[in-house]
Amino acid sequence: QLKVVAINENLDLVHQNHVLFDSELPEFRTQGGVHVQADKLTVTSPVLMWVKALDLILDKMKDAGFDFSSVRALSGSGQQHGSVYWKKGAGQVLKQLDPGRPLHKLLEDCFTLEDSPVWMDSSTSEQCSSLESAVGGAQNLTNITGSRAYERFTGNQIAKIQQSNPEKYSETERISLVSSFGASLFRGDYAAVDYSDGSGMNLMDIFSKKWAQPCLEATAPHLEAKLGAPLVSTAVLGEVSSYYVTRYGFSPDCKVVAFTGDNPGSLAGMRLREGDIAVSLGTSDTVFLWIKEPRPTIEGHVFCNPVDSDSYMALICYKNGSFTRERIRNERAGGSWDTFSRALNATPVGNDGNLGIYFDTLEITPSAVGVYRVNEQDQTVEGFPGEVEIRALVEGQFLAKRVHAEKLGYKIMPGTQILATGGASSNTDILQVLSDVFNAPVYTIDVANSACLGCAYRAAHGKISVWPMTHLPMNPQVHVPQSLAQ
């Protein structure tokens, strides 16, 4: 879907709306907003569907009586890694948009590829291997770009397109990320890729904040000219296109702040500050970190920070989240979360040295599968008693998060707060273990539309140049962590 929120000077939400791709734009025949191709690996979205969704959502806002003239600044976030391919001459079309016609009609002949590769695509394994080999291996690539080569990352998608469709690539004047594509629509001109979203391409040196020449050369010819120079994520790109002034009543002084990716947008939307950590406890678990001195590893991602150009953010994904917790609950607590919680309360912090690692499916961080248990004598064992097993699972999951976070350069500091979201954040006994492991207080927050809110906050940031903002209203869950033996 495409979502919009508007906030006032107090950061209060004053308007929200959305367009559902599948049901409101059925002519594009998407499922979940995408097309999954016959190989089950190639996943794309129609570019004009995104453009038409923008037409539709602005019309919805206009019909609802939204006052576009009161908008002082806007920004946006787009799904990371996806890319849009502008045809030669499209830049001139952007500069001459006719406010009497909808965008999707004006731009229908502006793209060399009608369908954009998106983050769900996993068809570029060959290109990933080639890129890593060209720069001296996975860790060397990580040292430069913040991540090893991933199939969904934009550089590998570009390489595949150039190799499989050299004519289309040659006809391409500009390559945008989904985020900079959105910014281009509002600016009426090509918008730069921002540092933060540009970090998810396997193409940018996250330390120099410039395109990495070895990566460009290994990806496709003449690529730097097609990408344009990246730009600081807090940059004000300029004023909104006159198209929106005439068609919708925007103020000609409305500023467009650089758009970024959805994960960086979520970091902004949760209003994290240095030393904070956000942990999403869902089907998969995800950890967001604000760090100053990153140490990139092949497990996890380091991106430039979207709100502080001198900082970084890290993202660590774990596939074995709630499904694994539910399996142990079913096997060891009779399917009852109350019994599961009583087991956590009945066992000591540190679990008397009994530790478990539970990878029911192939894990992302690290790449491993299987169940491993070690007792207090560091001996491998086949199983634990029920209560010990439950604590071994939960402590093991959170210890892994801390270890991987610290490997990437995260440091717990005075004032560190843990922000917990997702289904398991409703269980205070699980959150107590999280607090014990990180030796920090845990809070729960409502992060509905966090990426969308993040771009609204970033628009305000671009206008007033002040960050950090105050934290979101948080619900205290665990104030005083117990002492967890090293």
Coordinates of C-alpha atoms in Angstrom, one line a residue:
Q1 CA 0.0 0.0 0.0
L2 CA 0.9 3.7 -0.2
K3 CA 0.4 5.6 3.0
V4 CA 0.4 9.2 4.0
V5 CA 0.4 10.9 7.4
A6 CA 0.5 14.6 8.2
I7 CA 1.7 16.0 11.5
N8 CA 1.5 19.5 13.1
E9 CA 4.2 21.5 14.7
N10 CA 3.7 19.5 18.0
L11 CA 4.3 16.3 16.0
D12 CA 0.7 15.3 16.5
L13 CA -1.0 13.2 13.8
V14 CA -3.6 15.3 12.0
H15 CA -4.3 13.3 8.9
Q16 CA -3.7 9.8 7.5
N17 CA -4.8 8.0 4.4
H18 CA -3.8 5.0 2.3
V19 CA -4.3 3.3 -1.1
L20 CA -4.3 -0.5 -1.2
F21 CA -2.7 -1.6 -4.4
D22 CA -4.5 -5.0 -4.9
S23 CA -8.1 -3.8 -4.3
E24 CA -8.0 -0.1 -5.4
L25 CA -5.8 -0.6 -8.4
P26 CA -7.0 -4.0 -9.6
E27 CA -6.0 -3.3 -13.3
F28 CA -2.4 -4.0 -12.3
R29 CA -3.3 -7.5 -11.1
T30 CA -0.9 -7.6 -8.2
Q31 CA -1.0 -9.8 -5.1
G32 CA 0.4 -8.1 -2.1
G33 CA 1.4 -5.3 -4.4
V34 CA 3.8 -7.5 -6.4
H35 CA 4.1 -9.9 -9.3
V36 CA 5.9 -13.2 -8.6
Q37 CA 7.3 -14.5 -11.8
A38 CA 7.2 -18.2 -12.9
D39 CA 10.7 -18.9 -11.5
K40 CA 9.4 -18.0 -8.0
L41 CA 12.6 -16.0 -7.5
T42 CA 11.9 -12.9 -9.6
V43 CA 9.5 -10.4 -7.8
T44 CA 8.5 -7.1 -9.3
S45 CA 6.0 -4.2 -9.0
P46 CA 4.5 -2.1 -11.8
V47 CA 6.0 1.4 -11.7
L48 CA 2.9 3.0 -13.0
M49 CA 0.9 1.4 -10.2
W50 CA 3.0 3.4 -7.7
V51 CA 2.5 6.6 -9.8
K52 CA -1.3 6.0 -10.1
A53 CA -1.4 5.3 -6.3
L54 CA 0.1 8.8 -5.7
D55 CA -2.6 10.3 -8.0
L56 CA -5.3 8.5 -6.1
I57 CA -4.1 9.3 -2.6
L58 CA -3.7 13.0 -3.3
D59 CA -7.2 13.0 -4.8
K60 CA -8.5 11.3 -1.7
M61 CA -6.9 13.9 0.5
K62 CA -8.3 16.7 -1.6
D63 CA -11.8 15.2 -1.4
A64 CA -11.4 14.9 2.4
G65 CA -10.8 18.7 2.5
F66 CA -7.1 18.5 3.4
D67 CA -5.4 21.9 3.2
F68 CA -2.4 21.3 1.0
S69 CA -1.4 25.0 1.3
S70 CA -0.6 24.5 5.0
V71 CA 2.1 21.9 4.2
R72 CA 5.5 23.4 5.0
A73 CA 7.7 20.4 4.2
L74 CA 7.3 16.8 3.0
S75 CA 9.4 13.7 2.8
G76 CA 8.9 10.0 2.3
S77 CA 10.2 6.5 2.7
G78 CA 10.2 3.7 0.1
Q79 CA 10.7 0.0 0.3
Q80 CA 14.4 -0.5 0.5
H81 CA 16.5 -2.0 -2.4
G82 CA 13.8 -1.6 -5.1
S83 CA 14.8 0.4 -8.2
V84 CA 13.2 2.4 -11.0
Y85 CA 14.6 2.9 -14.5
W86 CA 13.9 6.2 -16.3
K87 CA 14.0 6.3 -20.0
K88 CA 16.1 8.9 -21.9
G89 CA 14.2 12.1 -22.0
A90 CA 12.2 11.4 -18.9
G91 CA 14.0 14.1 -16.9
Q92 CA 12.7 16.7 -19.3
V93 CA 9.1 15.3 -19.0
L94 CA 9.4 15.7 -15.2
K95 CA 10.3 19.3 -15.5
Q96 CA 7.2 20.1 -17.7
L97 CA 4.4 18.3 -16.0
D98 CA 0.9 19.5 -17.1
P99 CA -1.2 20.1 -14.0
G100 CA -4.3 19.4 -16.0
R101 CA -3.5 15.7 -16.3
P102 CA -2.8 13.0 -13.8
L103 CA 0.7 11.9 -13.2
H104 CA 0.3 8.3 -14.4
K105 CA -0.8 9.6 -17.8
L106 CA 2.0 12.1 -18.1
L107 CA 4.7 9.5 -17.2
E108 CA 3.3 6.3 -18.9
D109 CA 6.1 6.4 -21.5
C110 CA 9.0 7.4 -19.2
F111 CA 10.3 4.0 -18.0
T112 CA 12.6 1.5 -19.7
L113 CA 11.3 -1.2 -17.4
E114 CA 7.6 -1.3 -16.7
D115 CA 8.2 -3.6 -13.7
S116 CA 10.6 -2.7 -10.9
P117 CA 12.6 -5.3 -9.0
V118 CA 11.7 -5.1 -5.3
W119 CA 13.2 -6.3 -2.0
M120 CA 11.4 -9.7 -2.2
D121 CA 13.4 -10.7 -5.4
S122 CA 16.0 -13.4 -4.9
S123 CA 17.0 -14.1 -8.5
T124 CA 20.6 -12.6 -8.4
S125 CA 22.7 -15.2 -6.7
E126 CA 25.1 -15.3 -9.7
Q127 CA 25.6 -11.5 -9.6
C128 CA 26.1 -11.6 -5.8
S129 CA 28.9 -14.1 -6.1
S130 CA 30.5 -12.1 -9.0
L131 CA 30.5 -8.9 -6.9
E132 CA 32.0 -10.4 -3.9
S133 CA 34.7 -12.1 -6.0
A134 CA 35.5 -8.8 -7.7
V135 CA 36.2 -6.9 -4.5
G136 CA 38.1 -9.7 -2.6
G137 CA 35.3 -11.5 -0.8
A138 CA 32.2 -11.1 1.3
Q139 CA 34.0 -9.4 4.3
N140 CA 35.8 -6.9 2.0
L141 CA 32.5 -6.0 0.4
T142 CA 31.0 -5.6 3.9
N143 CA 33.9 -3.3 5.0
I144 CA 33.1 -1.0 2.1
T145 CA 29.3 -1.1 1.8
G146 CA 28.1 -2.2 5.2
S147 CA 26.7 -5.5 4.0
R148 CA 27.8 -8.6 2.1
A149 CA 26.1 -9.2 -1.3
Y150 CA 22.4 -9.9 -1.0
E151 CA 20.1 -10.9 -3.8
R152 CA 17.7 -8.1 -3.0
F153 CA 20.3 -5.3 -2.9
T154 CA 20.0 -2.8 -5.8
G155 CA 23.5 -3.2 -7.3
N156 CA 23.0 -6.9 -7.9
Q157 CA 19.6 -6.2 -9.5
I158 CA 21.2 -3.6 -11.8
A159 CA 23.9 -6.1 -12.8
K160 CA 21.2 -8.7 -13.7
I161 CA 19.2 -6.2 -15.7
Q162 CA 22.3 -5.0 -17.6
Q163 CA 23.3 -8.5 -18.4
S164 CA 19.9 -9.8 -19.4
N165 CA 18.6 -6.6 -21.0
P166 CA 21.6 -4.6 -22.3
E167 CA 19.4 -2.5 -24.7
K168 CA 17.0 -1.5 -21.9
Y169 CA 20.0 -0.6 -19.7
S170 CA 21.5 1.5 -22.5
E171 CA 18.2 3.3 -22.9
T172 CA 18.1 4.2 -19.2
E173 CA 18.9 7.8 -18.4
R174 CA 18.6 7.6 -14.6
I175 CA 18.3 4.8 -12.0
S176 CA 16.4 5.7 -8.9
L177 CA 15.7 3.9 -5.7
V178 CA 12.0 3.7 -4.8
S179 CA 12.7 6.4 -2.3
S180 CA 14.4 8.8 -4.6
F181 CA 11.8 8.0 -7.3
G182 CA 9.1 9.3 -4.9
A183 CA 11.2 12.4 -4.2
S184 CA 11.6 12.9 -8.0
L185 CA 7.9 12.9 -8.5
F186 CA 7.4 15.7 -6.0
R187 CA 10.4 17.7 -7.1
G188 CA 9.6 17.5 -10.8
D189 CA 13.3 16.6 -11.4
Y190 CA 15.6 13.7 -10.7
A191 CA 16.2 13.5 -6.9
A192 CA 19.5 12.2 -5.5
V193 CA 19.8 8.9 -3.7
D194 CA 20.2 9.6 0.0
Y195 CA 23.1 8.2 2.0
S196 CA 21.0 6.0 4.2
D197 CA 18.9 4.2 1.6
G198 CA 22.0 4.2 -0.7
S199 CA 23.7 2.1 2.0
G200 CA 21.4 -0.8 0.9
M201 CA 22.7 -1.1 -2.6
N202 CA 26.1 -2.9 -2.2
L203 CA 27.4 0.1 -4.2
M204 CA 28.2 2.9 -1.7
D205 CA 31.2 3.3 0.5
I206 CA 29.4 4.0 3.8
F207 CA 32.5 5.8 5.3
S208 CA 33.4 8.1 2.4
K209 CA 29.7 8.4 1.4
K210 CA 30.6 8.1 -2.2
W211 CA 30.0 5.4 -4.8
A212 CA 32.6 2.7 -4.4
Q213 CA 34.4 2.5 -7.8
P214 CA 35.3 -1.2 -7.5
C215 CA 31.6 -2.0 -6.9
L216 CA 30.4 0.2 -9.8
E217 CA 32.9 -1.4 -12.2
A218 CA 31.9 -4.9 -11.1
T219 CA 28.2 -4.1 -11.6
A220 CA 27.5 -2.3 -14.9
P221 CA 29.1 0.1 -17.3
H222 CA 28.5 3.9 -17.0
L223 CA 26.7 3.3 -13.8
E224 CA 27.9 6.3 -11.9
A225 CA 26.3 8.7 -14.4
K226 CA 23.0 6.8 -14.3
L227 CA 22.9 7.0 -10.4
G228 CA 23.9 10.6 -9.9
A229 CA 25.9 11.6 -6.8
P230 CA 24.4 10.5 -3.4
L231 CA 23.3 13.2 -0.9
V232 CA 23.1 13.6 2.8
S233 CA 19.7 12.2 4.1
T234 CA 18.8 15.4 5.9
A235 CA 19.1 17.5 2.7
V236 CA 16.4 19.9 1.6
L237 CA 16.1 19.1 -2.2
G238 CA 14.2 22.3 -3.0
E239 CA 10.6 23.3 -3.4
V240 CA 7.7 21.1 -4.5
S241 CA 7.0 21.1 -8.3
S242 CA 4.6 23.7 -9.6
Y243 CA 2.5 20.8 -10.8
Y244 CA 1.3 20.2 -7.2
V245 CA 0.9 23.9 -6.5
T246 CA -1.5 24.3 -9.4
R247 CA -3.3 20.9 -9.2
Y248 CA -3.6 20.5 -5.4
G249 CA -2.9 23.9 -3.9
F250 CA 0.4 23.3 -2.3
S251 CA 2.4 26.3 -1.2
P252 CA 5.1 27.2 -3.7
D253 CA 7.4 27.4 -0.6
C254 CA 6.7 23.8 0.5
K255 CA 10.1 22.1 0.9
V256 CA 10.9 18.6 -0.3
V257 CA 13.3 16.8 2.1
A258 CA 15.3 13.9 0.8
F259 CA 13.3 10.6 0.8
T260 CA 14.9 7.5 2.4
G261 CA 14.2 3.8 2.8
D262 CA 11.6 2.2 4.9
N263 CA 14.0 0.8 7.5
P264 CA 15.8 4.1 8.0
G265 CA 12.4 5.7 8.1
S266 CA 11.3 3.4 10.9
L267 CA 14.4 4.3 12.9
A268 CA 13.4 8.0 12.5
G269 CA 9.7 7.1 13.3
M270 CA 10.7 5.4 16.5
R271 CA 12.8 8.5 17.4
L272 CA 15.7 6.5 18.5
R273 CA 18.7 8.2 19.9
E274 CA 22.4 7.2 20.4
G275 CA 22.6 4.2 22.6
D276 CA 19.0 3.2 22.2
I277 CA 18.0 -0.1 20.7
A278 CA 14.6 -1.2 19.2
V279 CA 13.7 -4.9 19.2
S280 CA 10.8 -6.1 17.1
L281 CA 9.6 -9.5 18.4
G282 CA 7.4 -10.9 15.6
T283 CA 7.4 -13.8 13.2
S284 CA 11.0 -12.9 12.6
D285 CA 12.9 -10.7 15.1
T286 CA 14.6 -7.5 14.0
V287 CA 17.0 -5.3 15.9
F288 CA 17.5 -1.6 15.1
L289 CA 20.6 0.1 16.5
W290 CA 22.0 3.7 16.5
I291 CA 25.8 3.5 16.5
K292 CA 28.7 5.9 16.2
E293 CA 31.6 3.7 15.4
P294 CA 30.4 0.8 13.3
R295 CA 32.4 -2.4 12.7
P296 CA 30.6 -4.1 9.7
T297 CA 30.4 -7.9 9.7
I298 CA 28.9 -10.3 7.2
E299 CA 26.1 -10.9 9.8
G300 CA 23.8 -7.9 9.8
H301 CA 23.8 -4.5 8.0
V302 CA 25.3 -1.1 8.7
F303 CA 23.6 1.9 7.0
C304 CA 24.3 5.6 7.2
N305 CA 22.0 7.2 9.8
P306 CA 19.0 9.0 8.3
V307 CA 18.9 11.8 10.9
D308 CA 22.5 12.2 12.0
S309 CA 25.1 12.3 9.2
D310 CA 27.9 11.6 11.7
S311 CA 26.2 8.4 12.9
Y312 CA 25.2 5.0 11.6
M313 CA 22.3 2.6 12.1
A314 CA 22.5 -1.2 12.1
L315 CA 19.9 -3.7 11.3
I316 CA 20.0 -7.3 12.3
C317 CA 17.4 -9.8 11.2
Y318 CA 16.6 -13.2 12.8
K319 CA 14.3 -15.7 11.1
N320 CA 13.6 -17.8 14.2
G321 CA 11.4 -15.6 16.2
S322 CA 7.8 -16.1 17.4
F323 CA 7.3 -19.4 15.7
T324 CA 10.2 -20.9 17.6
R325 CA 8.9 -19.4 20.9
E326 CA 5.5 -20.8 20.1
R327 CA 7.0 -24.3 19.5
I328 CA 8.7 -24.4 22.8
R329 CA 5.6 -23.0 24.5
N330 CA 3.5 -25.9 22.9
E331 CA 6.1 -28.6 23.8
R332 CA 7.1 -27.4 27.3
A333 CA 4.2 -25.3 28.6
G334 CA 1.2 -27.1 27.2
G335 CA 0.5 -24.3 24.8
S336 CA -0.1 -21.8 27.6
W337 CA 1.7 -18.5 27.7
D338 CA 0.9 -18.2 31.5
T339 CA 2.7 -21.5 32.1
F340 CA 5.6 -20.3 29.9
S341 CA 5.8 -17.1 32.0
R342 CA 5.7 -19.0 35.3
A343 CA 8.6 -21.1 34.0
L344 CA 10.7 -17.9 33.4
N345 CA 9.9 -16.7 36.9
A346 CA 10.8 -20.1 38.5
T347 CA 14.3 -20.2 37.0
P348 CA 17.2 -18.0 37.9
V349 CA 18.7 -15.3 35.8
G350 CA 21.5 -17.0 33.8
N351 CA 19.7 -20.3 34.0
D352 CA 22.5 -21.9 36.1
G353 CA 24.7 -21.9 33.0
N354 CA 22.3 -23.8 30.8
L355 CA 22.2 -22.3 27.3
G356 CA 20.2 -23.1 24.2
I357 CA 20.4 -22.1 20.5
Y358 CA 17.2 -22.9 18.6
F359 CA 17.3 -22.5 14.8
D360 CA 14.2 -24.4 13.6
T361 CA 14.7 -23.0 10.1
L362 CA 17.8 -21.8 8.4
E363 CA 18.8 -18.7 10.4
I364 CA 19.9 -15.4 8.8
T365 CA 22.2 -14.3 11.7
P366 CA 24.2 -16.6 11.6
S367 CA 23.6 -18.8 8.6
A368 CA 22.9 -22.1 10.6
V369 CA 20.2 -24.5 11.4
G370 CA 19.5 -26.9 14.2
V371 CA 19.0 -27.0 18.0
Y372 CA 22.1 -26.9 20.3
R373 CA 22.1 -27.2 24.1
V374 CA 25.0 -26.7 26.5
N375 CA 24.8 -27.3 30.2
E376 CA 26.7 -25.6 33.1
Q377 CA 29.8 -27.9 32.5
D378 CA 29.9 -26.7 28.8
Q379 CA 28.8 -30.2 27.8
T380 CA 26.5 -30.7 24.8
V381 CA 23.2 -32.3 26.0
E382 CA 20.1 -33.6 24.2
G383 CA 17.5 -31.8 26.2
F384 CA 16.7 -29.7 29.3
P385 CA 13.9 -30.0 31.9
G386 CA 10.8 -28.0 30.8
E387 CA 11.4 -24.8 32.8
V388 CA 15.1 -24.8 32.0
E389 CA 14.3 -25.3 28.3
I390 CA 12.0 -22.2 28.3
R391 CA 14.6 -19.9 29.9
A392 CA 17.4 -21.3 27.7
L393 CA 15.4 -20.4 24.6
V394 CA 14.5 -16.8 25.6
E395 CA 17.9 -16.0 27.2
G396 CA 19.7 -17.6 24.2
Q397 CA 17.7 -15.5 21.7
F398 CA 18.4 -12.2 23.5
L399 CA 22.1 -13.0 24.2
A400 CA 22.5 -13.6 20.5
K401 CA 21.0 -10.2 19.8
R402 CA 23.4 -8.5 22.3
V403 CA 26.5 -10.3 20.9
H404 CA 25.7 -9.5 17.3
A405 CA 24.9 -5.9 18.2
E406 CA 28.2 -5.4 20.0
K407 CA 30.1 -7.1 17.1
L408 CA 28.7 -4.3 14.9
G409 CA 29.9 -1.6 17.2
Y410 CA 26.9 -1.1 19.5
K411 CA 27.6 0.2 23.0
I412 CA 25.3 0.2 26.0
M413 CA 25.7 3.6 27.7
P414 CA 24.1 5.6 30.5
G415 CA 20.5 6.4 29.5
T416 CA 20.2 3.5 27.1
Q417 CA 16.6 2.4 26.6
I418 CA 15.2 -0.6 24.8
L419 CA 12.1 -0.1 22.8
A420 CA 10.2 -3.4 22.3
T421 CA 7.5 -3.9 19.7
G422 CA 5.7 -6.8 18.1
G423 CA 3.5 -9.6 19.5
A424 CA 5.9 -10.9 22.2
S425 CA 6.3 -7.4 23.6
S426 CA 3.0 -7.9 25.4
N427 CA 4.6 -10.5 27.7
T428 CA 6.4 -8.7 30.5
D429 CA 8.2 -11.8 31.6
I430 CA 9.9 -12.2 28.2
L431 CA 10.7 -8.5 28.4
Q432 CA 12.3 -8.9 31.8
V433 CA 14.8 -11.4 30.3
L434 CA 15.5 -8.8 27.6
S435 CA 16.1 -6.2 30.3
D436 CA 18.4 -8.6 32.2
V437 CA 20.5 -9.4 29.1
F438 CA 21.0 -5.8 28.0
N439 CA 21.1 -4.4 31.6
A440 CA 18.8 -1.6 30.5
P441 CA 15.1 -0.7 31.0
V442 CA 12.6 -1.9 28.5
Y443 CA 9.6 0.0 27.2
T444 CA 6.9 -0.8 24.7
I445 CA 5.8 1.6 22.0
D446 CA 3.2 1.7 19.4
V447 CA 5.0 1.9 16.1
A448 CA 2.1 1.6 13.7
N449 CA 3.1 3.4 10.5
S450 CA 6.6 4.0 11.9
A451 CA 8.3 4.4 8.5
C452 CA 5.6 6.8 7.4
L453 CA 5.7 8.8 10.6
G454 CA 9.5 8.8 10.3
C455 CA 9.3 10.6 7.0
A456 CA 7.0 13.2 8.5
Y457 CA 9.4 13.7 11.4
R458 CA 12.3 14.0 8.9
A459 CA 10.3 16.6 7.0
A460 CA 10.0 18.6 10.2
H461 CA 13.7 18.0 10.9
G462 CA 14.6 19.3 7.4
K463 CA 12.6 22.4 8.1
I464 CA 13.8 23.2 11.6
S465 CA 17.2 21.4 11.7
V466 CA 16.7 20.0 15.2
W467 CA 17.2 16.4 16.2
P468 CA 16.9 14.4 18.4
M469 CA 13.3 14.9 19.1
T470 CA 11.7 13.7 22.4
H471 CA 11.0 10.0 22.6
L472 CA 7.6 8.7 21.5
P473 CA 5.2 8.2 24.4
M474 CA 6.3 4.8 25.8
N475 CA 4.8 2.4 28.2
P476 CA 7.2 1.4 31.0
Q477 CA 7.4 -2.4 31.2
V478 CA 10.7 -3.3 33.0
H479 CA 12.4 -0.6 34.9
V480 CA 15.1 -2.3 36.9
P481 CA 17.0 -5.1 35.2
Q482 CA 18.2 -7.9 37.4
S483 CA 21.9 -8.7 37.4
L484 CA 22.8 -11.2 34.8
A485 CA 26.1 -13.0 35.5
Q486 CA 28.6 -12.6 32.7

